[in-house]
Amino acid sequence: NAGVTQTPKFRVLKTGQSMTLLCAQDMNHEYMYWYRQDPGMGLRLIHYSVGEGTTAKGEVPDGYNVSRLKKQNFLLGLESAAPSQTSVYFCASRETWTGGTYGYTFGSGTRLTVV
Amino acid sequence: GENVEQHPSTLSVQEGDSAVIKCTYSDSASNYFPWYKQELGKGPQLIIDIRSNVGEKKDQRIAVTLNKTAKHFSLHITETQPEDSAVYFCAASITETGTALIFGKGTTLSVSS
């Protein structure tokens, strides 16, 4: 049971290039999230999904797109990377709240550098 | 929307001392307040959480307190150990509406032996 798996773990992009970050969870969770972590800024929500086929914008969605075609996968795309998107990206998932824990399970992160 | 502020940004303590990290939230509708610990190179991990119908919750050396009136909650770590050194994040959300967690900016805790 891997939990939440993010690929790749590291990537260097040139300005203007595109890429897709993949998040996969094997816990049958309905909800999935993408956050970015920058020094001194904490974790900021980029996009999230409340179920297969759904996506919604978070706090900092500009420059990113997402898709949730399969329940277990949540993809984050950068169409034209910019240096401001240099960050560590975390994916998280959680089960539907039924009165118990509302806690997230996080992946180990993708460190992206845009030069 | 919700805004969560966290203090201090850095905290250094001696092994065996207590550590306290404080957070305030803005949305009075928020009712779920978790704390996450992030070790170097890893993703955040839930260590304790509290719901708005509870004032305090303990789990061994860690405890969380909540003051709904003042809209603030705190993490207390007693008898700190070097392995407690990490970045700690507080967060808030509304469980019934399924809103995403909004995080504070984090506190880097250093425990020296």
mmCIF file with all atom_site columns, C-alpha atoms in Angstrom:
data_model
loop_
_atom_site.group_PDB
_atom_site.id
_atom_site.type_symbol
_atom_site.label_atom_id
_atom_site.label_alt_id
_atom_site.label_comp_id
_atom_site.label_asym_id
_atom_site.label_entity_id
_atom_site.label_seq_id
_atom_site.pdbx_PDB_ins_code
_atom_site.Cartn_x
_atom_site.Cartn_y
_atom_site.Cartn_z
_atom_site.occupancy
_atom_site.B_iso_or_equiv
_atom_site.pdbx_formal_charge
_atom_site.auth_seq_id
_atom_site.auth_comp_id
_atom_site.auth_asym_id
_atom_site.auth_atom_id
_atom_site.pdbx_PDB_model_num
ATOM 1   C CA . ASN A 1 1   ? 0.000   0.000  0.000   1.00 0.00 ? 1   ASN A CA 1
ATOM 2   C CA . ALA A 1 2   ? 1.881   2.992  -1.335  1.00 0.00 ? 2   ALA A CA 1
ATOM 3   C CA . GLY A 1 3   ? -0.544  5.738  -0.238  1.00 0.00 ? 3   GLY A CA 1
ATOM 4   C CA . VAL A 1 4   ? 0.057   8.807  -2.393  1.00 0.00 ? 4   VAL A CA 1
ATOM 5   C CA . THR A 1 5   ? 2.753   8.590  -5.052  1.00 0.00 ? 5   THR A CA 1
ATOM 6   C CA . GLN A 1 6   ? 4.068   11.598 -6.941  1.00 0.00 ? 6   GLN A CA 1
ATOM 7   C CA . THR A 1 7   ? 6.126   11.466 -10.096 1.00 0.00 ? 7   THR A CA 1
ATOM 8   C CA . PRO A 1 8   ? 8.609   12.775 -10.922 1.00 0.00 ? 8   PRO A CA 1
ATOM 9   C CA . LYS A 1 9   ? 10.452  13.600 -7.699  1.00 0.00 ? 9   LYS A CA 1
ATOM 10  C CA . PHE A 1 10  ? 12.716  16.188 -9.304  1.00 0.00 ? 10  PHE A CA 1
ATOM 11  C CA . ARG A 1 11  ? 12.573  18.138 -12.557 1.00 0.00 ? 11  ARG A CA 1
ATOM 12  C CA . VAL A 1 12  ? 14.343  21.070 -14.134 1.00 0.00 ? 12  VAL A CA 1
ATOM 13  C CA . LEU A 1 13  ? 12.464  22.943 -16.854 1.00 0.00 ? 13  LEU A CA 1
ATOM 14  C CA . LYS A 1 14  ? 13.386  25.781 -19.124 1.00 0.00 ? 14  LYS A CA 1
ATOM 15  C CA . THR A 1 15  ? 11.118  28.822 -19.206 1.00 0.00 ? 15  THR A CA 1
ATOM 16  C CA . GLY A 1 16  ? 8.272   28.195 -21.620 1.00 0.00 ? 16  GLY A CA 1
ATOM 17  C CA . GLN A 1 17  ? 8.425   24.409 -21.484 1.00 0.00 ? 17  GLN A CA 1
ATOM 18  C CA . SER A 1 18  ? 5.439   22.345 -20.427 1.00 0.00 ? 18  SER A CA 1
ATOM 19  C CA . MET A 1 19  ? 5.161   19.373 -18.149 1.00 0.00 ? 19  MET A CA 1
ATOM 20  C CA . THR A 1 20  ? 2.695   17.268 -16.202 1.00 0.00 ? 20  THR A CA 1
ATOM 21  C CA . LEU A 1 21  ? 3.026   16.171 -12.608 1.00 0.00 ? 21  LEU A CA 1
ATOM 22  C CA . LEU A 1 22  ? 1.293   12.933 -11.744 1.00 0.00 ? 22  LEU A CA 1
ATOM 23  C CA . CYS A 1 23  ? -0.314  12.061 -8.439  1.00 0.00 ? 23  CYS A CA 1
ATOM 24  C CA . ALA A 1 24  ? -1.643  8.571  -7.825  1.00 0.00 ? 24  ALA A CA 1
ATOM 25  C CA . GLN A 1 25  ? -3.398  7.260  -4.716  1.00 0.00 ? 25  GLN A CA 1
ATOM 26  C CA . ASP A 1 26  ? -4.400  3.703  -3.941  1.00 0.00 ? 26  ASP A CA 1
ATOM 27  C CA . MET A 1 27  ? -6.731  4.405  -1.000  1.00 0.00 ? 27  MET A CA 1
ATOM 28  C CA . ASN A 1 28  ? -9.907  4.963  -3.030  1.00 0.00 ? 28  ASN A CA 1
ATOM 29  C CA . HIS A 1 29  ? -10.090 8.547  -1.753  1.00 0.00 ? 29  HIS A CA 1
ATOM 30  C CA . GLU A 1 30  ? -12.635 10.876 -3.318  1.00 0.00 ? 30  GLU A CA 1
ATOM 31  C CA . TYR A 1 31  ? -10.825 14.135 -2.643  1.00 0.00 ? 31  TYR A CA 1
ATOM 32  C CA . MET A 1 32  ? -7.455  15.121 -4.071  1.00 0.00 ? 32  MET A CA 1
ATOM 33  C CA . TYR A 1 33  ? -5.453  18.318 -3.812  1.00 0.00 ? 33  TYR A CA 1
ATOM 34  C CA . TRP A 1 34  ? -2.413  20.035 -5.256  1.00 0.00 ? 34  TRP A CA 1
ATOM 35  C CA . TYR A 1 35  ? -0.427  22.417 -3.054  1.00 0.00 ? 35  TYR A CA 1
ATOM 36  C CA . ARG A 1 36  ? 2.779   24.308 -3.637  1.00 0.00 ? 36  ARG A CA 1
ATOM 37  C CA . GLN A 1 37  ? 5.274   25.009 -0.896  1.00 0.00 ? 37  GLN A CA 1
ATOM 38  C CA . ASP A 1 38  ? 7.591   27.988 -1.009  1.00 0.00 ? 38  ASP A CA 1
ATOM 39  C CA . PRO A 1 39  ? 9.968   29.211 1.719   1.00 0.00 ? 39  PRO A CA 1
ATOM 40  C CA . GLY A 1 40  ? 8.104   31.330 4.239   1.00 0.00 ? 40  GLY A CA 1
ATOM 41  C CA . MET A 1 41  ? 4.791   30.874 2.420   1.00 0.00 ? 41  MET A CA 1
ATOM 42  C CA . GLY A 1 42  ? 3.579   27.592 3.817   1.00 0.00 ? 42  GLY A CA 1
ATOM 43  C CA . LEU A 1 43  ? 1.366   25.354 1.705   1.00 0.00 ? 43  LEU A CA 1
ATOM 44  C CA . ARG A 1 44  ? -0.863  27.110 -0.803  1.00 0.00 ? 44  ARG A CA 1
ATOM 45  C CA . LEU A 1 45  ? -3.727  25.368 -2.570  1.00 0.00 ? 45  LEU A CA 1
ATOM 46  C CA . ILE A 1 46  ? -3.481  25.341 -6.375  1.00 0.00 ? 46  ILE A CA 1
ATOM 47  C CA . HIS A 1 47  ? -6.401  23.155 -7.480  1.00 0.00 ? 47  HIS A CA 1
ATOM 48  C CA . TYR A 1 48  ? -8.459  20.394 -5.987  1.00 0.00 ? 48  TYR A CA 1
ATOM 49  C CA . SER A 1 49  ? -10.971 17.720 -6.941  1.00 0.00 ? 49  SER A CA 1
ATOM 50  C CA . VAL A 1 50  ? -13.955 16.396 -5.017  1.00 0.00 ? 50  VAL A CA 1
ATOM 51  C CA . GLY A 1 51  ? -14.360 13.343 -7.226  1.00 0.00 ? 51  GLY A CA 1
ATOM 52  C CA . GLU A 1 52  ? -13.628 11.757 -10.561 1.00 0.00 ? 52  GLU A CA 1
ATOM 53  C CA . GLY A 1 53  ? -14.257 14.187 -13.403 1.00 0.00 ? 53  GLY A CA 1
ATOM 54  C CA . THR A 1 54  ? -14.385 17.268 -11.163 1.00 0.00 ? 54  THR A CA 1
ATOM 55  C CA . THR A 1 55  ? -11.836 20.018 -10.550 1.00 0.00 ? 55  THR A CA 1
ATOM 56  C CA . ALA A 1 56  ? -11.893 23.399 -8.823  1.00 0.00 ? 56  ALA A CA 1
ATOM 57  C CA . LYS A 1 57  ? -9.560  26.343 -8.340  1.00 0.00 ? 57  LYS A CA 1
ATOM 58  C CA . GLY A 1 58  ? -7.731  27.003 -5.127  1.00 0.00 ? 58  GLY A CA 1
ATOM 59  C CA . GLU A 1 59  ? -5.822  30.025 -3.838  1.00 0.00 ? 59  GLU A CA 1
ATOM 60  C CA . VAL A 1 60  ? -3.132  30.206 -6.550  1.00 0.00 ? 60  VAL A CA 1
ATOM 61  C CA . PRO A 1 61  ? -4.464  28.544 -9.738  1.00 0.00 ? 61  PRO A CA 1
ATOM 62  C CA . ASP A 1 62  ? -2.976  30.830 -12.394 1.00 0.00 ? 62  ASP A CA 1
ATOM 63  C CA . GLY A 1 63  ? -0.568  29.118 -14.763 1.00 0.00 ? 63  GLY A CA 1
ATOM 64  C CA . TYR A 1 64  ? -1.736  25.616 -13.869 1.00 0.00 ? 64  TYR A CA 1
ATOM 65  C CA . ASN A 1 65  ? -4.340  23.201 -15.170 1.00 0.00 ? 65  ASN A CA 1
ATOM 66  C CA . VAL A 1 66  ? -5.547  19.925 -13.704 1.00 0.00 ? 66  VAL A CA 1
ATOM 67  C CA . SER A 1 67  ? -7.452  16.837 -14.707 1.00 0.00 ? 67  SER A CA 1
ATOM 68  C CA . ARG A 1 68  ? -9.065  13.969 -12.795 1.00 0.00 ? 68  ARG A CA 1
ATOM 69  C CA . LEU A 1 69  ? -10.071 11.476 -15.468 1.00 0.00 ? 69  LEU A CA 1
ATOM 70  C CA . LYS A 1 70  ? -9.609  8.515  -13.131 1.00 0.00 ? 70  LYS A CA 1
ATOM 71  C CA . LYS A 1 71  ? -10.446 8.492  -9.441  1.00 0.00 ? 71  LYS A CA 1
ATOM 72  C CA . GLN A 1 72  ? -6.977  7.398  -8.431  1.00 0.00 ? 72  GLN A CA 1
ATOM 73  C CA . ASN A 1 73  ? -5.058  9.970  -10.484 1.00 0.00 ? 73  ASN A CA 1
ATOM 74  C CA . PHE A 1 74  ? -4.828  13.746 -10.289 1.00 0.00 ? 74  PHE A CA 1
ATOM 75  C CA . LEU A 1 75  ? -2.637  15.480 -12.871 1.00 0.00 ? 75  LEU A CA 1
ATOM 76  C CA . LEU A 1 76  ? -1.172  18.961 -12.574 1.00 0.00 ? 76  LEU A CA 1
ATOM 77  C CA . GLY A 1 77  ? -0.074  20.631 -15.793 1.00 0.00 ? 77  GLY A CA 1
ATOM 78  C CA . LEU A 1 78  ? 2.134   23.598 -16.492 1.00 0.00 ? 78  LEU A CA 1
ATOM 79  C CA . GLU A 1 79  ? 1.537   24.753 -20.058 1.00 0.00 ? 79  GLU A CA 1
ATOM 80  C CA . SER A 1 80  ? 4.315   27.358 -20.206 1.00 0.00 ? 80  SER A CA 1
ATOM 81  C CA . ALA A 1 81  ? 6.589   27.199 -17.191 1.00 0.00 ? 81  ALA A CA 1
ATOM 82  C CA . ALA A 1 82  ? 7.821   30.403 -15.559 1.00 0.00 ? 82  ALA A CA 1
ATOM 83  C CA . PRO A 1 83  ? 10.573  30.910 -12.957 1.00 0.00 ? 83  PRO A CA 1
ATOM 84  C CA . SER A 1 84  ? 7.860   31.921 -10.462 1.00 0.00 ? 84  SER A CA 1
ATOM 85  C CA . GLN A 1 85  ? 6.634   28.332 -10.610 1.00 0.00 ? 85  GLN A CA 1
ATOM 86  C CA . THR A 1 86  ? 9.855   27.050 -9.085  1.00 0.00 ? 86  THR A CA 1
ATOM 87  C CA . SER A 1 87  ? 8.571   25.314 -5.998  1.00 0.00 ? 87  SER A CA 1
ATOM 88  C CA . VAL A 1 88  ? 7.962   22.036 -4.234  1.00 0.00 ? 88  VAL A CA 1
ATOM 89  C CA . TYR A 1 89  ? 4.607   20.576 -5.231  1.00 0.00 ? 89  TYR A CA 1
ATOM 90  C CA . PHE A 1 90  ? 2.641   18.310 -2.934  1.00 0.00 ? 90  PHE A CA 1
ATOM 91  C CA . CYS A 1 91  ? -0.342  16.197 -3.747  1.00 0.00 ? 91  CYS A CA 1
ATOM 92  C CA . ALA A 1 92  ? -2.729  15.058 -1.029  1.00 0.00 ? 92  ALA A CA 1
ATOM 93  C CA . SER A 1 93  ? -5.868  12.991 -0.783  1.00 0.00 ? 93  SER A CA 1
ATOM 94  C CA . ARG A 1 94  ? -8.551  12.276 1.794   1.00 0.00 ? 94  ARG A CA 1
ATOM 95  C CA . GLU A 1 95  ? -11.575 10.091 2.154   1.00 0.00 ? 95  GLU A CA 1
ATOM 96  C CA . THR A 1 96  ? -15.130 11.359 2.247   1.00 0.00 ? 96  THR A CA 1
ATOM 97  C CA . TRP A 1 97  ? -15.805 12.758 5.690   1.00 0.00 ? 97  TRP A CA 1
ATOM 98  C CA . THR A 1 98  ? -18.183 10.585 7.684   1.00 0.00 ? 98  THR A CA 1
ATOM 99  C CA . GLY A 1 99  ? -17.560 12.108 11.077  1.00 0.00 ? 99  GLY A CA 1
ATOM 100 C CA . GLY A 1 100 ? -14.143 10.610 11.659  1.00 0.00 ? 100 GLY A CA 1
ATOM 101 C CA . THR A 1 101 ? -10.801 11.887 10.541  1.00 0.00 ? 101 THR A CA 1
ATOM 102 C CA . TYR A 1 102 ? -10.659 14.636 7.965   1.00 0.00 ? 102 TYR A CA 1
ATOM 103 C CA . GLY A 1 103 ? -6.909  14.288 7.665   1.00 0.00 ? 103 GLY A CA 1
ATOM 104 C CA . TYR A 1 104 ? -4.993  14.387 4.421   1.00 0.00 ? 104 TYR A CA 1
ATOM 105 C CA . THR A 1 105 ? -2.423  11.889 3.220   1.00 0.00 ? 105 THR A CA 1
ATOM 106 C CA . PHE A 1 106 ? 0.398   13.682 1.444   1.00 0.00 ? 106 PHE A CA 1
ATOM 107 C CA . GLY A 1 107 ? 2.812   12.477 -1.169  1.00 0.00 ? 107 GLY A CA 1
ATOM 108 C CA . SER A 1 108 ? 6.533   13.039 -0.809  1.00 0.00 ? 108 SER A CA 1
ATOM 109 C CA . GLY A 1 109 ? 6.602   15.988 -3.195  1.00 0.00 ? 109 GLY A CA 1
ATOM 110 C CA . THR A 1 110 ? 8.008   17.053 -6.557  1.00 0.00 ? 110 THR A CA 1
ATOM 111 C CA . ARG A 1 111 ? 10.799  19.599 -6.553  1.00 0.00 ? 111 ARG A CA 1
ATOM 112 C CA . LEU A 1 112 ? 10.508  21.687 -9.707  1.00 0.00 ? 112 LEU A CA 1
ATOM 113 C CA . THR A 1 113 ? 13.038  24.247 -10.846 1.00 0.00 ? 113 THR A CA 1
ATOM 114 C CA . VAL A 1 114 ? 12.302  26.539 -13.791 1.00 0.00 ? 114 VAL A CA 1
ATOM 115 C CA . VAL A 1 115 ? 15.368  28.242 -15.264 1.00 0.00 ? 115 VAL A CA 1
ATOM 116 C CA . GLY B 2 1   ? -12.093 33.062 2.444   1.00 0.00 ? 1   GLY B CA 1
ATOM 117 C CA . GLU B 2 2   ? -10.273 31.554 5.369   1.00 0.00 ? 2   GLU B CA 1
ATOM 118 C CA . ASN B 2 3   ? -6.934  32.979 6.474   1.00 0.00 ? 3   ASN B CA 1
ATOM 119 C CA . VAL B 2 4   ? -4.686  31.208 8.970   1.00 0.00 ? 4   VAL B CA 1
ATOM 120 C CA . GLU B 2 5   ? -1.827  32.958 10.719  1.00 0.00 ? 5   GLU B CA 1
ATOM 121 C CA . GLN B 2 6   ? 0.854   31.018 12.591  1.00 0.00 ? 6   GLN B CA 1
ATOM 122 C CA . HIS B 2 7   ? 3.449   32.154 15.135  1.00 0.00 ? 7   HIS B CA 1
ATOM 123 C CA . PRO B 2 8   ? 6.325   31.973 15.695  1.00 0.00 ? 8   PRO B CA 1
ATOM 124 C CA . SER B 2 9   ? 7.992   31.231 12.378  1.00 0.00 ? 9   SER B CA 1
ATOM 125 C CA . THR B 2 10  ? 10.998  29.721 14.169  1.00 0.00 ? 10  THR B CA 1
ATOM 126 C CA . LEU B 2 11  ? 11.319  28.243 17.644  1.00 0.00 ? 11  LEU B CA 1
ATOM 127 C CA . SER B 2 12  ? 14.418  26.900 19.358  1.00 0.00 ? 12  SER B CA 1
ATOM 128 C CA . VAL B 2 13  ? 14.208  24.949 22.606  1.00 0.00 ? 13  VAL B CA 1
ATOM 129 C CA . GLN B 2 14  ? 16.423  22.750 24.728  1.00 0.00 ? 14  GLN B CA 1
ATOM 130 C CA . GLU B 2 15  ? 15.689  19.059 24.944  1.00 0.00 ? 15  GLU B CA 1
ATOM 131 C CA . GLY B 2 16  ? 13.145  18.440 27.663  1.00 0.00 ? 16  GLY B CA 1
ATOM 132 C CA . ASP B 2 17  ? 11.582  21.895 27.442  1.00 0.00 ? 17  ASP B CA 1
ATOM 133 C CA . SER B 2 18  ? 8.054   22.553 26.221  1.00 0.00 ? 18  SER B CA 1
ATOM 134 C CA . ALA B 2 19  ? 7.202   24.159 22.893  1.00 0.00 ? 19  ALA B CA 1
ATOM 135 C CA . VAL B 2 20  ? 4.058   26.082 21.999  1.00 0.00 ? 20  VAL B CA 1
ATOM 136 C CA . ILE B 2 21  ? 2.956   27.118 18.520  1.00 0.00 ? 21  ILE B CA 1
ATOM 137 C CA . LYS B 2 22  ? -0.071  29.356 18.046  1.00 0.00 ? 22  LYS B CA 1
ATOM 138 C CA . CYS B 2 23  ? -2.484  29.879 15.167  1.00 0.00 ? 23  CYS B CA 1
ATOM 139 C CA . THR B 2 24  ? -5.408  32.176 14.535  1.00 0.00 ? 24  THR B CA 1
ATOM 140 C CA . TYR B 2 25  ? -8.113  31.755 11.914  1.00 0.00 ? 25  TYR B CA 1
ATOM 141 C CA . SER B 2 26  ? -10.508 34.229 10.372  1.00 0.00 ? 26  SER B CA 1
ATOM 142 C CA . ASP B 2 27  ? -13.594 32.245 9.338   1.00 0.00 ? 27  ASP B CA 1
ATOM 143 C CA . SER B 2 28  ? -15.845 31.558 12.323  1.00 0.00 ? 28  SER B CA 1
ATOM 144 C CA . ALA B 2 29  ? -17.467 28.723 10.337  1.00 0.00 ? 29  ALA B CA 1
ATOM 145 C CA . SER B 2 30  ? -14.243 26.686 10.372  1.00 0.00 ? 30  SER B CA 1
ATOM 146 C CA . ASN B 2 31  ? -14.649 23.633 12.568  1.00 0.00 ? 31  ASN B CA 1
ATOM 147 C CA . TYR B 2 32  ? -11.674 21.382 11.915  1.00 0.00 ? 32  TYR B CA 1
ATOM 148 C CA . PHE B 2 33  ? -8.118  22.215 12.965  1.00 0.00 ? 33  PHE B CA 1
ATOM 149 C CA . PRO B 2 34  ? -5.296  19.751 12.225  1.00 0.00 ? 34  PRO B CA 1
ATOM 150 C CA . TRP B 2 35  ? -1.592  20.001 12.854  1.00 0.00 ? 35  TRP B CA 1
ATOM 151 C CA . TYR B 2 36  ? 0.988   18.551 10.483  1.00 0.00 ? 36  TYR B CA 1
ATOM 152 C CA . LYS B 2 37  ? 4.655   17.765 10.978  1.00 0.00 ? 37  LYS B CA 1
ATOM 153 C CA . GLN B 2 38  ? 7.018   17.917 8.035   1.00 0.00 ? 38  GLN B CA 1
ATOM 154 C CA . GLU B 2 39  ? 10.470  16.402 8.236   1.00 0.00 ? 39  GLU B CA 1
ATOM 155 C CA . LEU B 2 40  ? 13.178  17.394 5.822   1.00 0.00 ? 40  LEU B CA 1
ATOM 156 C CA . GLY B 2 41  ? 12.551  16.077 2.323   1.00 0.00 ? 41  GLY B CA 1
ATOM 157 C CA . LYS B 2 42  ? 9.188   14.550 3.180   1.00 0.00 ? 42  LYS B CA 1
ATOM 158 C CA . GLY B 2 43  ? 5.530   15.401 2.848   1.00 0.00 ? 43  GLY B CA 1
ATOM 159 C CA . PRO B 2 44  ? 3.549   16.744 5.822   1.00 0.00 ? 44  PRO B CA 1
ATOM 160 C CA . GLN B 2 45  ? 2.120   14.150 8.178   1.00 0.00 ? 45  GLN B CA 1
ATOM 161 C CA . LEU B 2 46  ? -0.915  14.590 10.394  1.00 0.00 ? 46  LEU B CA 1
ATOM 162 C CA . ILE B 2 47  ? 0.029   14.464 14.073  1.00 0.00 ? 47  ILE B CA 1
ATOM 163 C CA . ILE B 2 48  ? -3.111  15.622 15.838  1.00 0.00 ? 48  ILE B CA 1
ATOM 164 C CA . ASP B 2 49  ? -6.393  17.316 15.048  1.00 0.00 ? 49  ASP B CA 1
ATOM 165 C CA . ILE B 2 50  ? -9.279  18.883 16.901  1.00 0.00 ? 50  ILE B CA 1
ATOM 166 C CA . ARG B 2 51  ? -12.875 19.663 16.050  1.00 0.00 ? 51  ARG B CA 1
ATOM 167 C CA . SER B 2 52  ? -14.726 22.754 17.200  1.00 0.00 ? 52  SER B CA 1
ATOM 168 C CA . ASN B 2 53  ? -16.909 20.857 19.659  1.00 0.00 ? 53  ASN B CA 1
ATOM 169 C CA . VAL B 2 54  ? -13.812 20.000 21.725  1.00 0.00 ? 54  VAL B CA 1
ATOM 170 C CA . GLY B 2 55  ? -11.636 22.405 23.705  1.00 0.00 ? 55  GLY B CA 1
ATOM 171 C CA . GLU B 2 56  ? -8.548  20.246 24.167  1.00 0.00 ? 56  GLU B CA 1
ATOM 172 C CA . LYS B 2 57  ? -7.116  16.996 22.881  1.00 0.00 ? 57  LYS B CA 1
ATOM 173 C CA . LYS B 2 58  ? -4.011  15.119 23.989  1.00 0.00 ? 58  LYS B CA 1
ATOM 174 C CA . ASP B 2 59  ? -1.913  12.363 22.499  1.00 0.00 ? 59  ASP B CA 1
ATOM 175 C CA . GLN B 2 60  ? 1.050   11.438 24.647  1.00 0.00 ? 60  GLN B CA 1
ATOM 176 C CA . ARG B 2 61  ? 3.449   14.417 24.564  1.00 0.00 ? 61  ARG B CA 1
ATOM 177 C CA . ILE B 2 62  ? 1.415   16.559 22.208  1.00 0.00 ? 62  ILE B CA 1
ATOM 178 C CA . ALA B 2 63  ? -1.790  18.452 22.862  1.00 0.00 ? 63  ALA B CA 1
ATOM 179 C CA . VAL B 2 64  ? -3.926  20.930 21.002  1.00 0.00 ? 64  VAL B CA 1
ATOM 180 C CA . THR B 2 65  ? -6.187  23.551 22.545  1.00 0.00 ? 65  THR B CA 1
ATOM 181 C CA . LEU B 2 66  ? -8.927  25.519 20.830  1.00 0.00 ? 66  LEU B CA 1
ATOM 182 C CA . ASN B 2 67  ? -10.550 28.808 21.781  1.00 0.00 ? 67  ASN B CA 1
ATOM 183 C CA . LYS B 2 68  ? -13.500 29.281 19.437  1.00 0.00 ? 68  LYS B CA 1
ATOM 184 C CA . THR B 2 69  ? -14.423 32.679 20.812  1.00 0.00 ? 69  THR B CA 1
ATOM 185 C CA . ALA B 2 70  ? -10.993 34.100 20.150  1.00 0.00 ? 70  ALA B CA 1
ATOM 186 C CA . LYS B 2 71  ? -10.570 31.998 17.003  1.00 0.00 ? 71  LYS B CA 1
ATOM 187 C CA . HIS B 2 72  ? -7.194  30.627 17.932  1.00 0.00 ? 72  HIS B CA 1
ATOM 188 C CA . PHE B 2 73  ? -5.712  27.219 18.564  1.00 0.00 ? 73  PHE B CA 1
ATOM 189 C CA . SER B 2 74  ? -2.355  26.054 19.811  1.00 0.00 ? 74  SER B CA 1
ATOM 190 C CA . LEU B 2 75  ? -0.039  23.054 19.651  1.00 0.00 ? 75  LEU B CA 1
ATOM 191 C CA . HIS B 2 76  ? 1.783   22.089 22.835  1.00 0.00 ? 76  HIS B CA 1
ATOM 192 C CA . ILE B 2 77  ? 4.712   19.678 22.833  1.00 0.00 ? 77  ILE B CA 1
ATOM 193 C CA . THR B 2 78  ? 6.064   18.646 26.225  1.00 0.00 ? 78  THR B CA 1
ATOM 194 C CA . GLU B 2 79  ? 9.400   17.002 27.044  1.00 0.00 ? 79  GLU B CA 1
ATOM 195 C CA . THR B 2 80  ? 10.750  17.836 23.609  1.00 0.00 ? 80  THR B CA 1
ATOM 196 C CA . GLN B 2 81  ? 13.243  15.507 21.973  1.00 0.00 ? 81  GLN B CA 1
ATOM 197 C CA . PRO B 2 82  ? 15.671  16.079 19.080  1.00 0.00 ? 82  PRO B CA 1
ATOM 198 C CA . GLU B 2 83  ? 13.407  14.024 16.811  1.00 0.00 ? 83  GLU B CA 1
ATOM 199 C CA . ASP B 2 84  ? 10.682  16.641 17.329  1.00 0.00 ? 84  ASP B CA 1
ATOM 200 C CA . SER B 2 85  ? 12.779  18.998 15.198  1.00 0.00 ? 85  SER B CA 1
ATOM 201 C CA . ALA B 2 86  ? 10.736  19.671 12.048  1.00 0.00 ? 86  ALA B CA 1
ATOM 202 C CA . VAL B 2 87  ? 8.421   22.186 10.409  1.00 0.00 ? 87  VAL B CA 1
ATOM 203 C CA . TYR B 2 88  ? 4.939   22.261 11.920  1.00 0.00 ? 88  TYR B CA 1
ATOM 204 C CA . PHE B 2 89  ? 1.867   23.533 10.095  1.00 0.00 ? 89  PHE B CA 1
ATOM 205 C CA . CYS B 2 90  ? -1.556  24.362 11.419  1.00 0.00 ? 90  CYS B CA 1
ATOM 206 C CA . ALA B 2 91  ? -4.604  24.390 9.182   1.00 0.00 ? 91  ALA B CA 1
ATOM 207 C CA . ALA B 2 92  ? -8.337  25.038 9.222   1.00 0.00 ? 92  ALA B CA 1
ATOM 208 C CA . SER B 2 93  ? -11.373 23.994 7.203   1.00 0.00 ? 93  SER B CA 1
ATOM 209 C CA . ILE B 2 94  ? -15.103 23.374 7.320   1.00 0.00 ? 94  ILE B CA 1
ATOM 210 C CA . THR B 2 95  ? -15.882 19.668 7.297   1.00 0.00 ? 95  THR B CA 1
ATOM 211 C CA . GLU B 2 96  ? -19.549 19.822 6.259   1.00 0.00 ? 96  GLU B CA 1
ATOM 212 C CA . THR B 2 97  ? -18.917 21.792 3.070   1.00 0.00 ? 97  THR B CA 1
ATOM 213 C CA . GLY B 2 98  ? -15.810 19.814 2.163   1.00 0.00 ? 98  GLY B CA 1
ATOM 214 C CA . THR B 2 99  ? -13.601 22.864 1.893   1.00 0.00 ? 99  THR B CA 1
ATOM 215 C CA . ALA B 2 100 ? -9.898  22.314 1.419   1.00 0.00 ? 100 ALA B CA 1
ATOM 216 C CA . LEU B 2 101 ? -7.475  22.851 4.259   1.00 0.00 ? 101 LEU B CA 1
ATOM 217 C CA . ILE B 2 102 ? -5.957  26.319 4.438   1.00 0.00 ? 102 ILE B CA 1
ATOM 218 C CA . PHE B 2 103 ? -2.535  26.191 6.037   1.00 0.00 ? 103 PHE B CA 1
ATOM 219 C CA . GLY B 2 104 ? -0.512  28.556 8.145   1.00 0.00 ? 104 GLY B CA 1
ATOM 220 C CA . LYS B 2 105 ? 2.984   29.462 6.974   1.00 0.00 ? 105 LYS B CA 1
ATOM 221 C CA . GLY B 2 106 ? 4.695   26.995 9.262   1.00 0.00 ? 106 GLY B CA 1
ATOM 222 C CA . THR B 2 107 ? 6.962   26.969 12.302  1.00 0.00 ? 107 THR B CA 1
ATOM 223 C CA . THR B 2 108 ? 10.466  25.544 12.205  1.00 0.00 ? 108 THR B CA 1
ATOM 224 C CA . LEU B 2 109 ? 11.110  23.877 15.553  1.00 0.00 ? 109 LEU B CA 1
ATOM 225 C CA . SER B 2 110 ? 14.681  23.096 16.544  1.00 0.00 ? 110 SER B CA 1
ATOM 226 C CA . VAL B 2 111 ? 15.341  20.978 19.626  1.00 0.00 ? 111 VAL B CA 1
ATOM 227 C CA . SER B 2 112 ? 18.918  20.954 20.788  1.00 0.00 ? 112 SER B CA 1
ATOM 228 C CA . SER B 2 113 ? 20.363  18.323 23.082  1.00 0.00 ? 113 SER B CA 1
#
